[in-house]
Coordinates of C-alpha atoms in Angstrom, one line a residue:
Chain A
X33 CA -6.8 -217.2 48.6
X34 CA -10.5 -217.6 49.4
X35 CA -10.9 -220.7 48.5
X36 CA -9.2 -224.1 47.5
X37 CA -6.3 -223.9 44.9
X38 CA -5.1 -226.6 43.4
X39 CA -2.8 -226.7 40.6
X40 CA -1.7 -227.6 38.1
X41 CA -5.0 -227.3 36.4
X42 CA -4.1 -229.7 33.6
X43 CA -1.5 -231.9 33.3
X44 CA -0.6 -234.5 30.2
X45 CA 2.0 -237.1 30.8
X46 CA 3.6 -240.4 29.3
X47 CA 2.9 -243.5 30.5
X48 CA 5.4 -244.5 33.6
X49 CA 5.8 -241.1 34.5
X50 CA 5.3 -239.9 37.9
X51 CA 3.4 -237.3 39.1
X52 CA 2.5 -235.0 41.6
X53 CA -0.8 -232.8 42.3
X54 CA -0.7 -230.1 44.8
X55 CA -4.0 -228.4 46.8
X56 CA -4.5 -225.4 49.2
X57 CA -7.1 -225.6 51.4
X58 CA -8.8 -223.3 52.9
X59 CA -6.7 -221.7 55.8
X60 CA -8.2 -223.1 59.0
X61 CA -10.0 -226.2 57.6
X62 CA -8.8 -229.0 59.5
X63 CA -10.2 -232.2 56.8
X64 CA -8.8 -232.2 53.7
X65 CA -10.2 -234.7 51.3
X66 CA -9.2 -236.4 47.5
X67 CA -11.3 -237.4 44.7
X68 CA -11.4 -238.6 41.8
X69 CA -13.8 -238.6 38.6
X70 CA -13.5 -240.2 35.5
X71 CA -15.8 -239.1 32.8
X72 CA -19.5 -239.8 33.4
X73 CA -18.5 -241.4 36.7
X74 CA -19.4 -240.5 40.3
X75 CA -16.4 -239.1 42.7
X76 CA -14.2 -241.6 43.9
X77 CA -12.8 -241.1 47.6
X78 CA -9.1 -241.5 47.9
X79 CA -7.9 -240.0 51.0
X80 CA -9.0 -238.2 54.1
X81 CA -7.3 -236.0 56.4
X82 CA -8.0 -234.8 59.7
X83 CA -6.2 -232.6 61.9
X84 CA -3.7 -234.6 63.4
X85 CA -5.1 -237.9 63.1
X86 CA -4.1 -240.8 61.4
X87 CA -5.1 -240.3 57.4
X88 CA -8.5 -242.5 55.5
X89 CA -6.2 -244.3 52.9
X90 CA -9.0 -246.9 52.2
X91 CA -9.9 -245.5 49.2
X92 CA -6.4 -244.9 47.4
X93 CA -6.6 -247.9 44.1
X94 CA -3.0 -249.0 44.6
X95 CA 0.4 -248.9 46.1
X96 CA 1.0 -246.2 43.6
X97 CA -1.2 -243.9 44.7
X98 CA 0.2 -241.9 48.0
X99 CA -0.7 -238.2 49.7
X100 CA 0.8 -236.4 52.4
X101 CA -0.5 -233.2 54.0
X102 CA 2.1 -231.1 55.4
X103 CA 2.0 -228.8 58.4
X104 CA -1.8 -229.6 58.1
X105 CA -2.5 -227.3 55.2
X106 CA -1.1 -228.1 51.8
X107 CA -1.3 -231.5 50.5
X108 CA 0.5 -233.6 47.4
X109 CA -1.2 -236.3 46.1
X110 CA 1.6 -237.9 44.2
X111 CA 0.8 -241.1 41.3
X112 CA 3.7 -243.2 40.5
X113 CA 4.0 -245.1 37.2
X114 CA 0.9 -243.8 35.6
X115 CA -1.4 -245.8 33.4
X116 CA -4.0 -244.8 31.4
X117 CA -6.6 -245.6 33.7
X118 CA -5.3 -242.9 35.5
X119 CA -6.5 -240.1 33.5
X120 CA -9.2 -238.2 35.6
X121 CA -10.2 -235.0 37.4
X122 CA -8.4 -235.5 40.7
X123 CA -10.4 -232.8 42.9
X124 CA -9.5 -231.8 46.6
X125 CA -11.9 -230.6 49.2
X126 CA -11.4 -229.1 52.3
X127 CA -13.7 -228.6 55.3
X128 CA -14.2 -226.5 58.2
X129 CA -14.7 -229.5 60.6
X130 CA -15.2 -232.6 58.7
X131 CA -18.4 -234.2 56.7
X132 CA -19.8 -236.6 59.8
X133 CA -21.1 -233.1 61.8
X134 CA -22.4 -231.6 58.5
X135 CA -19.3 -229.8 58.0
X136 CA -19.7 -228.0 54.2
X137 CA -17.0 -229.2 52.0
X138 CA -15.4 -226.8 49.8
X139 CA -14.1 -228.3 46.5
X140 CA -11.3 -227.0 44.2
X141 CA -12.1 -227.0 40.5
X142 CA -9.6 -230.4 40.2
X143 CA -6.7 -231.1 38.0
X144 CA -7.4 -233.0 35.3
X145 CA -4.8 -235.6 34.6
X146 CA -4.2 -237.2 31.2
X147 CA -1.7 -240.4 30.4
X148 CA -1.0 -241.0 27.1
Chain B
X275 CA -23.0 -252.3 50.0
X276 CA -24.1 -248.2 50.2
X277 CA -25.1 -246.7 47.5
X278 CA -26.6 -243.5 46.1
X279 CA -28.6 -244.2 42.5
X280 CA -30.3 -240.5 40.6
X281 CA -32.9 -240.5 38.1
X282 CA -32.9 -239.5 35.9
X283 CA -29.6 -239.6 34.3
X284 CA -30.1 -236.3 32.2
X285 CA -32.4 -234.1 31.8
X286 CA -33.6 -231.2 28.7
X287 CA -35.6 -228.7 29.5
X288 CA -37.0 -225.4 28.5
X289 CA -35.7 -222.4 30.4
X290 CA -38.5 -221.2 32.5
X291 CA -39.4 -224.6 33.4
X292 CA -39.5 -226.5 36.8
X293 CA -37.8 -229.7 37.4
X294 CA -37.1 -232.2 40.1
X295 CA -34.2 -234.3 40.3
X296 CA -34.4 -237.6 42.3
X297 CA -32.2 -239.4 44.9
X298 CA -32.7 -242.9 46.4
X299 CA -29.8 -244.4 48.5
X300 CA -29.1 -247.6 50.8
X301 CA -26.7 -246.2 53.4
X302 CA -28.0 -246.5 56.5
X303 CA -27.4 -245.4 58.9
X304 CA -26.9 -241.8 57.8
X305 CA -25.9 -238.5 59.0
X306 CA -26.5 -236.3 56.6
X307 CA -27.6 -236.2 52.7
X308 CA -26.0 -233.2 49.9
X309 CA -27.3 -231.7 46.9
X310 CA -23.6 -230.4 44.7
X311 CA -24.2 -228.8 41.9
X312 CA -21.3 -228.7 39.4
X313 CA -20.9 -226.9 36.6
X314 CA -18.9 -228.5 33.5
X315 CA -14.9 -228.2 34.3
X316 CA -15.5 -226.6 37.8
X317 CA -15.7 -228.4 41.0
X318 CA -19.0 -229.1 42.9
X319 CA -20.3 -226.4 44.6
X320 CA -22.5 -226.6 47.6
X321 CA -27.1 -226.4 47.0
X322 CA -28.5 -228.1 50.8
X323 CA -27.1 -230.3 53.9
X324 CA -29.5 -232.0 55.2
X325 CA -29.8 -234.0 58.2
X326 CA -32.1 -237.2 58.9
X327 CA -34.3 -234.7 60.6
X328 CA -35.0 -232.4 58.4
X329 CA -37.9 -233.0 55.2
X330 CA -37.3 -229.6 53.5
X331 CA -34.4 -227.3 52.6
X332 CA -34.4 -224.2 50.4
X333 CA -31.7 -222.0 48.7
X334 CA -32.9 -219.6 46.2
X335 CA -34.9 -221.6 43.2
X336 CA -33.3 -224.8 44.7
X337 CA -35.6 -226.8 47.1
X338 CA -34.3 -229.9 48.3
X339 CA -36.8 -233.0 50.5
X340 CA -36.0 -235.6 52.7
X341 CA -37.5 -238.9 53.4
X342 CA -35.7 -241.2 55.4
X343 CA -38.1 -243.8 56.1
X344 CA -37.8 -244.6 52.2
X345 CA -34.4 -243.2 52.5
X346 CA -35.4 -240.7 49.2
X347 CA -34.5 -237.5 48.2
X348 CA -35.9 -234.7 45.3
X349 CA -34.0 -231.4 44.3
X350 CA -36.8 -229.1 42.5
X351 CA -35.5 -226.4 40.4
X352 CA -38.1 -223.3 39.9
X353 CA -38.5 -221.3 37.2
X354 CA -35.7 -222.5 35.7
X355 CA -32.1 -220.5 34.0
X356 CA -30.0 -221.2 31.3
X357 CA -27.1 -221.1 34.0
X358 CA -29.0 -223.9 35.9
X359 CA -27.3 -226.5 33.1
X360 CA -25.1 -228.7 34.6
X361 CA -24.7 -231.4 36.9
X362 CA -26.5 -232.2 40.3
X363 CA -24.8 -234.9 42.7
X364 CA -26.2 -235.9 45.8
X365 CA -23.8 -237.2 48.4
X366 CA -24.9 -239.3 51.7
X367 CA -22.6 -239.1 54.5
X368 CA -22.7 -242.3 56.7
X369 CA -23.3 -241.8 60.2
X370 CA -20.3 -241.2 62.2
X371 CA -18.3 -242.4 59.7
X372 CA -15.5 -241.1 57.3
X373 CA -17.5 -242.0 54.0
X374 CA -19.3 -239.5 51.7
X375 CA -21.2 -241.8 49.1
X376 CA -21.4 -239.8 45.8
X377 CA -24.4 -240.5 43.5
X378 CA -23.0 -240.9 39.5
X379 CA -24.9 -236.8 39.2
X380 CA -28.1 -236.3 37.0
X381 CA -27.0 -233.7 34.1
X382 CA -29.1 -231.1 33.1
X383 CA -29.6 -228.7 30.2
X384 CA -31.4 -226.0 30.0
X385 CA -32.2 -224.3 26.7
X386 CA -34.3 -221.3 25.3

């Protein structure tokens, strides 16, 4: 596609359940990024990729928050044990040569996570 | 600690209408500051980049300044649409860093 896919779009799960969130970049982009926003909040960083480099996990809240990008193109952001506090738009970016050279990033439109 | 603050924290206006938006933030130092708008259930889409050099950025009815001596930014809307409703984020990119800085968004409505 065009742009960035990410899917599912919405997603409601129990409490303790795991979870995974998938994104498509655009092809080429080499930084992939994850946010997250929780209502009337700003985004929250969570992870960077780029290219081949070593992943930005300084923004992931816990040990049960993890990502992997794959082949440098599709990435999973996977939550383990939800809580409640979990329950956000999780958006992915991705970006023709990262944000420090001005690089635009390209958002999906996020997949909003509920945990009852 | 970096941060991005936007006033005001919504807006209502009357289609036709101008507006500005404001953005005052502490990172320094920076490479670049961001105008997103984004529209309710979408993702952020894109207005101005902006580098520490430049004061002034158009796109369309969307007119963004810099000033990084007081380390402020304004996005001006002109002639304002009811399709203009919805929130405007600025993001600050430290400089040679891995770090976007989101502001919280100012949240606009525009009615007839």
């Amino acid at each position: 596609g065009a742009g960035v896919s990410q899917s599912p779009s919405n997603k409601v799960t129990e409490k303790g359940k795991d979870v995974e969130l998938r994104c498509d970049p655009i092809s080429g982009h080499t930084a992939l990024y994850w946010y997250r926003q929780s209502l009337g909040q700003g985004l929250e960083f969570l992870i960077y990729f780029q290219g081949n480099s070593a992943p930005d996990k300084s923004g992931l809240p816990s040990d049960r928050f993890s990502a992997e990008r794959t082949g440098g193109s599709v990435s999973t952001l996977t939550i383990q044990r939800t809580q409640q506090e979990d329950s956000a738009v999780y958006l992915c970016a991705s970006s023709p040569r990262g944000h420090s050279n001005t690089g635009e990033l390209f958002f999906g439109e996020g997949s909003r996570l509920t945990v009852l | 600690k970096n941060q991005v603050e936007q006033s005001p924290q919504s807006l209502i206006i009357l289609e036709g209408k101008n507006c500005t938006l404001q953005c005052n933030y502490t990172v320094s130092p920076f490479s670049n500051l961001r105008w997103y708008k984004q529209d309710t259930g979408r993702g952020p889409v894109s207005l101005t980049i902006m580098t520490f050099s430049e004061n002034t950025k158009s796109n369309g009815r969307y007119t963004a300044t810099l000033d990084a001596d007081t380390k402020q930014s304004s996005l001006h809307i002109t002639a304002s649409q009811l399709s203009d409703s919805a929130s405007y984020i600025c993001v600050v990119s430290e400089q040679a860093g891995t770090a976007l800085i989101f502001g919280k968004g100012t949240t606009l409505s525009v009615s007839s």
